[in-house]
């Protein structure tokens, strides 16, 4: 069978509709048919299965397919029907009651036992999934049934065809290089005291040597890329509330990897006295009690870095001559709840990134991304002397919403920069240490930013992960500055003494 | 009446103690009296009120005052008693059962209705607070009753005498200056588009102008203070787990102002499907459901900035010639849940700070703090041309544990730097924009860091709050670079164009 919506509902009237019976019949058997066919292919119009009047209600049952859906049909009928009975019978329509709303959708497989909001029950008979919705007037108006349908269709597609695999398409590759170093650089850094593990998961404390490496990478990006290309520095917030992730799309799927932030329910010291007292007596922090005393999560720690910037532009119209607008941020940490086990510097829960963002017309944005690619190539080839490649991959903005494949929009997408880590061996996985993304109109549209000219706005972003650069560079070059390329060494200067232990 | 501990407990024996009755009596009426008097003033020894043997137990009731406390007395008796009955009667002591433990403490006032761990009940009769403890052998060994006593005495002192007030003692004051500007700089920055409110509470997004101000302050601190004084840059972690705050002392009282961090209970996408589906259908993030799906808080966002650094040194012995050790961090944001209402740049929930830390012998640490004071004076007088003063105040490490007054240790404490904000008027409150603290041996001791020489280690820290510097500087000088001091202007350079809106 095909997709079917079956809705039993009623228009609540301001008085007894019985006197208007004939007028209602005339409407439902005449004008209404045109209303319910509008925009649907022949034979696909919504159909009124039955109707009745009683107790200040006009009951109506509508069955439809995909085109003019039952709930849309009902809403379409409201106004002309109200006109009809209002003028002649002084009856108003006060609202809509939904008695039953069932969606049947064909599926080769069950999607499992899901808890969806506004879904009372979900059954699978081997051919069809039957959804019994729990919706009222507001949900019909807000198109909740459509969102449920889309979501279910995505899930069925995934069950039947499996998740689409990550896209990966080689764009450029450097020549193969001999690497003077074959060890795991994290282990070496630990042994030399450049870094130590922090007290939290996937977190490092960087001593003076490692910090100087980060700051040298930062200086190179500033001097060789950001300044010549005219990027201005800004400071983006680092605590990200839901409102930002709703607009950026992250609210669709980023939950498994977020470090959530909860505020105290109050700052009143008396409220917290019990917690402090517990600690003072037992020397243990009562985390269960604290969880009761904090509010629901207001959002999480910085994950993708650019979304909170967009609140600066939200709702604004920007003069045409300002484009391309080019900014960057390097004001704080990003955090991801990574998969367990002990990893080195190449996969961390807390990391440092220079985030670069640009926006303008499609042409300006694509051009700016090409300029960045050129400058990166200069840095990786002539200063860091890396072996690396770049590939066209599933865009990060899709991956972070739980999607795979490539963007529908040809020029939009993500280029990953990858480097081999010699200690992983010949066939070892390469490390993504860098990306450049053209995000199409996603952000300007999500945050409602307009170009004065009326032209569509696009944007792009590029994240320079300092831990990743460090991993790639040290894995290939080792920790001894003697083996570092001259162009890098002269920018790095003297190795600091660091802190020694006994 | 005086403080009284009354403990009814029993030593569990490995067999029937009746045959040893005489030996036990001889011990309790002879040797035991010396054991219970040791270290107590005359007449203040712990007293055995009664004792008995039955059912593989030696029951004993001990009453004491402050000196040899009942639970200490009981533990002191265990070993010699075991020796006595072990040798002659082959009886072992298997453990201790606590039948009743009551502490009576005089108090002029009730301390209210408190929930304390290991306290079964708490009553006040107008003269005395009576605590009925719920403790066993482990708690006696771990000195839980002592911690409860200390905590209660602190609370009584606070009830009777009130909280000690913040200490404040003027150390130095610049001449009064004429200020070209009298407006609220935050409002001016907002109007000129230098900053916008972030999506979270007390959070700002900094445009290029304001960011350049921050970076110029940073450059001044680097060039005029950190580099000449030989400080090395490090990167301190920004997510702070409990373990760090237990060692730093913050676990004693910082709870009302923390932004708490909770990890997902698992990264399994299926576990989070319900949350993502809820959002996709309703367009609302189900924060209550998320709270059920995240773990207990593992700690919070960076609050004081230097504590997580100390994990780098934890448990280490450092060569004598390394001191004074001097480091700083500027790698990310700090977060405090500040009191409600709308504030400007001078009081924010998310802020940026350069944190400076040094350690060495007492003399080295005090000397390093004096050098910092000199450089700060140079910066504030000769580059920023501020009106300011400094004062000796309640040390931050005491304030953040909920204490007031000054440190017991003369040379240890906090100096606050304060500046008038002309828009607040002649009598307006001055803004703390900076501090320098000598923290005594608190951190080396809390994190168990040793000097190879065996000499006691001290440490100090100083926080340069960029939002606070901005507030003080712009409040006195205004936003027009024409009115800025020449020495500052030449370091700042050209004002960036920033982003304009239509």
Short mmCIF file of N, CA and C in Angstrom, two decimals, chain A residues 257-341:
data_model
loop_
_atom_site.label_atom_id
_atom_site.label_comp_id
_atom_site.label_asym_id
_atom_site.label_seq_id
_atom_site.Cartn_x
_atom_site.Cartn_y
_atom_site.Cartn_z
N UNK A 257 28.44 13.60 21.75
CA UNK A 257 29.82 14.06 21.92
C UNK A 257 29.96 15.34 22.72
N UNK A 258 28.84 15.82 23.30
CA UNK A 258 28.88 17.12 23.97
C UNK A 258 29.29 17.00 25.44
N UNK A 259 30.08 17.93 25.92
CA UNK A 259 30.22 18.14 27.35
C UNK A 259 29.15 19.16 27.74
N UNK A 260 28.17 18.70 28.50
CA UNK A 260 27.01 19.52 28.85
C UNK A 260 27.33 20.47 30.01
N UNK A 261 26.71 21.65 29.98
CA UNK A 261 26.92 22.63 31.04
C UNK A 261 25.62 22.91 31.77
N UNK A 262 25.65 22.81 33.09
CA UNK A 262 24.49 23.09 33.93
C UNK A 262 24.84 24.18 34.93
N UNK A 263 23.99 25.19 35.08
CA UNK A 263 24.26 26.23 36.07
C UNK A 263 23.72 25.80 37.43
N UNK A 264 24.20 26.42 38.51
CA UNK A 264 23.57 26.18 39.81
C UNK A 264 22.13 26.66 39.74
N UNK A 265 21.21 26.00 40.49
CA UNK A 265 19.82 26.49 40.49
C UNK A 265 19.74 27.87 41.15
N UNK A 266 20.62 28.13 42.09
CA UNK A 266 20.72 29.47 42.69
C UNK A 266 22.13 29.68 43.20
N UNK A 267 22.49 30.97 43.38
CA UNK A 267 23.80 31.32 43.94
C UNK A 267 23.72 31.44 45.46
N UNK A 268 22.56 31.22 46.05
CA UNK A 268 22.38 31.38 47.49
C UNK A 268 23.32 30.44 48.25
N UNK A 269 24.24 30.97 49.04
CA UNK A 269 25.21 30.11 49.74
C UNK A 269 24.52 29.11 50.67
N UNK A 270 23.38 29.47 51.24
CA UNK A 270 22.67 28.52 52.13
C UNK A 270 22.23 27.27 51.38
N UNK A 271 21.82 27.48 50.12
CA UNK A 271 21.37 26.35 49.29
C UNK A 271 22.51 25.35 49.09
N UNK A 272 23.74 25.87 49.05
CA UNK A 272 24.90 25.02 48.77
C UNK A 272 25.63 24.56 50.03
N UNK A 273 25.13 25.01 51.21
CA UNK A 273 25.81 24.72 52.47
C UNK A 273 25.95 23.20 52.69
N UNK A 274 24.87 22.49 52.37
CA UNK A 274 24.85 21.04 52.57
C UNK A 274 25.98 20.35 51.78
N UNK A 275 26.20 20.86 50.55
CA UNK A 275 27.24 20.27 49.70
C UNK A 275 28.63 20.55 50.27
N UNK A 276 28.86 21.81 50.64
CA UNK A 276 30.17 22.17 51.21
C UNK A 276 30.39 21.40 52.51
N UNK A 277 29.36 21.31 53.36
CA UNK A 277 29.49 20.58 54.62
C UNK A 277 29.81 19.11 54.38
N UNK A 278 29.12 18.54 53.41
CA UNK A 278 29.39 17.13 53.09
C UNK A 278 30.87 16.95 52.75
N UNK A 279 31.37 17.85 51.91
CA UNK A 279 32.78 17.73 51.54
C UNK A 279 33.69 17.91 52.76
N UNK A 280 33.38 18.90 53.58
CA UNK A 280 34.26 19.18 54.73
C UNK A 280 34.31 18.00 55.69
N UNK A 281 33.19 17.29 55.84
CA UNK A 281 33.16 16.16 56.76
C UNK A 281 33.77 14.89 56.14
N UNK A 282 33.42 14.62 54.89
CA UNK A 282 33.82 13.33 54.30
C UNK A 282 35.04 13.42 53.39
N UNK A 283 35.40 14.63 52.97
CA UNK A 283 36.46 14.84 51.98
C UNK A 283 36.11 14.24 50.61
N UNK A 284 34.83 13.96 50.42
CA UNK A 284 34.36 13.52 49.11
C UNK A 284 33.33 14.53 48.59
N UNK A 285 33.38 14.82 47.28
CA UNK A 285 32.40 15.74 46.69
C UNK A 285 31.13 14.94 46.37
N UNK A 286 29.98 15.36 46.90
CA UNK A 286 28.74 14.58 46.71
C UNK A 286 28.12 14.87 45.35
N UNK A 287 28.61 14.19 44.32
CA UNK A 287 28.22 14.57 42.96
C UNK A 287 26.75 14.27 42.67
N UNK A 288 26.20 13.23 43.33
CA UNK A 288 24.79 12.92 43.11
C UNK A 288 23.91 14.05 43.65
N UNK A 289 24.26 14.51 44.84
CA UNK A 289 23.52 15.62 45.46
C UNK A 289 23.66 16.89 44.61
N UNK A 290 24.86 17.13 44.10
CA UNK A 290 25.07 18.31 43.26
C UNK A 290 24.17 18.23 42.03
N UNK A 291 24.06 17.02 41.47
CA UNK A 291 23.23 16.91 40.26
C UNK A 291 21.79 17.32 40.54
N UNK A 292 21.33 17.06 41.77
CA UNK A 292 19.97 17.50 42.11
C UNK A 292 19.87 19.01 42.25
N UNK A 293 21.00 19.63 42.58
CA UNK A 293 20.98 21.05 42.89
C UNK A 293 21.34 21.94 41.70
N UNK A 294 21.63 21.33 40.56
CA UNK A 294 21.91 22.13 39.37
C UNK A 294 20.72 22.07 38.43
N UNK A 295 20.63 23.07 37.56
CA UNK A 295 19.52 23.13 36.62
C UNK A 295 19.71 22.18 35.45
N UNK A 296 18.71 22.10 34.59
CA UNK A 296 18.84 21.34 33.35
C UNK A 296 19.97 21.96 32.52
N UNK A 297 20.60 21.17 31.66
CA UNK A 297 21.70 21.73 30.86
C UNK A 297 21.23 22.89 29.98
N UNK A 298 22.01 23.95 29.98
CA UNK A 298 21.67 25.13 29.16
C UNK A 298 22.35 25.07 27.80
N UNK A 299 23.19 24.06 27.61
CA UNK A 299 23.93 23.92 26.36
C UNK A 299 25.19 23.14 26.67
N UNK A 300 26.28 23.46 25.98
CA UNK A 300 27.49 22.70 26.21
C UNK A 300 28.73 23.52 25.92
N UNK A 301 29.86 22.84 26.05
CA UNK A 301 31.13 23.50 25.76
C UNK A 301 31.30 23.62 24.25
N UNK A 302 32.05 24.62 23.84
CA UNK A 302 32.36 24.86 22.44
C UNK A 302 32.71 23.55 21.75
N UNK A 303 32.01 23.29 20.63
CA UNK A 303 32.22 22.05 19.89
C UNK A 303 32.78 22.37 18.51
N UNK A 304 32.06 23.20 17.77
CA UNK A 304 32.48 23.52 16.40
C UNK A 304 33.07 24.92 16.24
N UNK A 305 33.08 25.70 17.27
CA UNK A 305 33.74 27.03 17.36
C UNK A 305 33.07 28.16 16.58
N UNK A 306 32.63 27.95 15.33
CA UNK A 306 32.04 29.10 14.63
C UNK A 306 30.57 29.38 14.98
N UNK A 307 29.73 28.39 15.34
CA UNK A 307 28.32 28.73 15.55
C UNK A 307 28.06 29.94 16.48
N UNK A 308 28.73 30.04 17.65
CA UNK A 308 28.39 31.18 18.52
C UNK A 308 28.76 32.54 17.91
N UNK A 309 29.70 32.55 16.96
CA UNK A 309 30.02 33.81 16.28
C UNK A 309 28.81 34.38 15.57
N UNK A 310 27.98 33.48 15.02
CA UNK A 310 26.88 33.93 14.17
C UNK A 310 25.83 34.76 14.91
N UNK A 311 25.80 34.66 16.23
CA UNK A 311 24.88 35.50 16.99
C UNK A 311 25.24 36.99 16.85
N UNK A 312 26.49 37.26 16.48
CA UNK A 312 26.93 38.64 16.25
C UNK A 312 26.21 39.23 15.03
N UNK A 313 25.92 38.36 14.07
CA UNK A 313 25.31 38.82 12.81
C UNK A 313 23.81 38.57 12.77
N UNK A 314 23.31 37.80 13.72
CA UNK A 314 21.94 37.30 13.66
C UNK A 314 20.92 38.43 13.42
N UNK A 315 20.10 38.24 12.41
CA UNK A 315 19.02 39.19 12.12
C UNK A 315 19.47 40.47 11.45
N UNK A 316 20.75 40.57 11.09
CA UNK A 316 21.28 41.82 10.55
C UNK A 316 21.29 41.81 9.02
N UNK A 317 21.21 43.01 8.46
CA UNK A 317 21.48 43.20 7.04
C UNK A 317 22.82 43.92 6.94
N UNK A 318 23.68 43.40 6.10
CA UNK A 318 25.07 43.89 6.06
C UNK A 318 25.33 44.58 4.72
N UNK A 319 25.97 45.76 4.76
CA UNK A 319 26.20 46.51 3.52
C UNK A 319 26.99 45.68 2.50
N UNK A 320 26.59 45.78 1.25
CA UNK A 320 27.19 44.99 0.18
C UNK A 320 28.70 45.13 0.12
N UNK A 321 29.20 46.35 0.36
CA UNK A 321 30.65 46.57 0.22
C UNK A 321 31.47 45.93 1.34
N UNK A 322 30.79 45.42 2.39
CA UNK A 322 31.54 44.75 3.47
C UNK A 322 32.03 43.37 3.07
N UNK A 323 31.47 42.83 2.00
CA UNK A 323 31.80 41.44 1.65
C UNK A 323 33.00 41.36 0.72
N UNK A 324 33.80 40.31 0.77
CA UNK A 324 33.69 39.21 1.72
C UNK A 324 34.12 39.65 3.12
N UNK A 325 33.36 39.23 4.12
CA UNK A 325 33.66 39.52 5.51
C UNK A 325 34.54 38.37 6.01
N UNK A 326 35.69 38.71 6.63
CA UNK A 326 36.65 37.66 7.00
C UNK A 326 37.09 37.84 8.45
N UNK A 327 36.82 36.85 9.27
CA UNK A 327 37.18 36.95 10.68
C UNK A 327 37.80 35.62 11.18
N UNK A 328 38.44 35.69 12.35
CA UNK A 328 38.92 34.45 12.98
C UNK A 328 38.90 34.60 14.49
N UNK A 329 38.98 33.46 15.17
CA UNK A 329 38.96 33.42 16.64
C UNK A 329 39.99 32.41 17.12
N UNK A 330 40.69 32.76 18.21
CA UNK A 330 41.64 31.82 18.82
C UNK A 330 41.61 32.03 20.32
N UNK A 331 40.40 32.24 20.86
CA UNK A 331 40.30 32.70 22.24
C UNK A 331 40.01 31.61 23.25
N UNK A 332 39.97 30.35 22.84
CA UNK A 332 39.72 29.36 23.88
C UNK A 332 39.61 27.95 23.36
N UNK A 333 39.21 27.09 24.26
CA UNK A 333 39.25 25.65 24.02
C UNK A 333 37.96 25.12 23.40
N UNK A 334 38.09 24.00 22.69
CA UNK A 334 36.94 23.22 22.22
C UNK A 334 36.98 21.89 22.95
N UNK A 335 35.80 21.28 23.09
CA UNK A 335 35.70 20.06 23.89
C UNK A 335 34.79 19.06 23.20
N UNK A 336 35.25 17.82 23.09
CA UNK A 336 34.42 16.75 22.54
C UNK A 336 34.57 15.51 23.39
N UNK A 337 33.44 14.87 23.67
CA UNK A 337 33.49 13.62 24.41
C UNK A 337 33.86 12.53 23.43
N UNK A 338 35.17 12.23 23.35
CA UNK A 338 35.67 11.28 22.35
C UNK A 338 35.52 9.85 22.84
N UNK A 339 35.68 8.90 21.92
CA UNK A 339 35.52 7.51 22.34
C UNK A 339 36.64 7.13 23.30
N UNK A 340 36.32 6.17 24.15
CA UNK A 340 37.16 5.83 25.30
C UNK A 340 38.53 5.30 24.96
N UNK A 341 39.25 4.90 25.96
CA UNK A 341 40.60 4.39 25.78
C UNK A 341 41.59 5.54 25.80
#
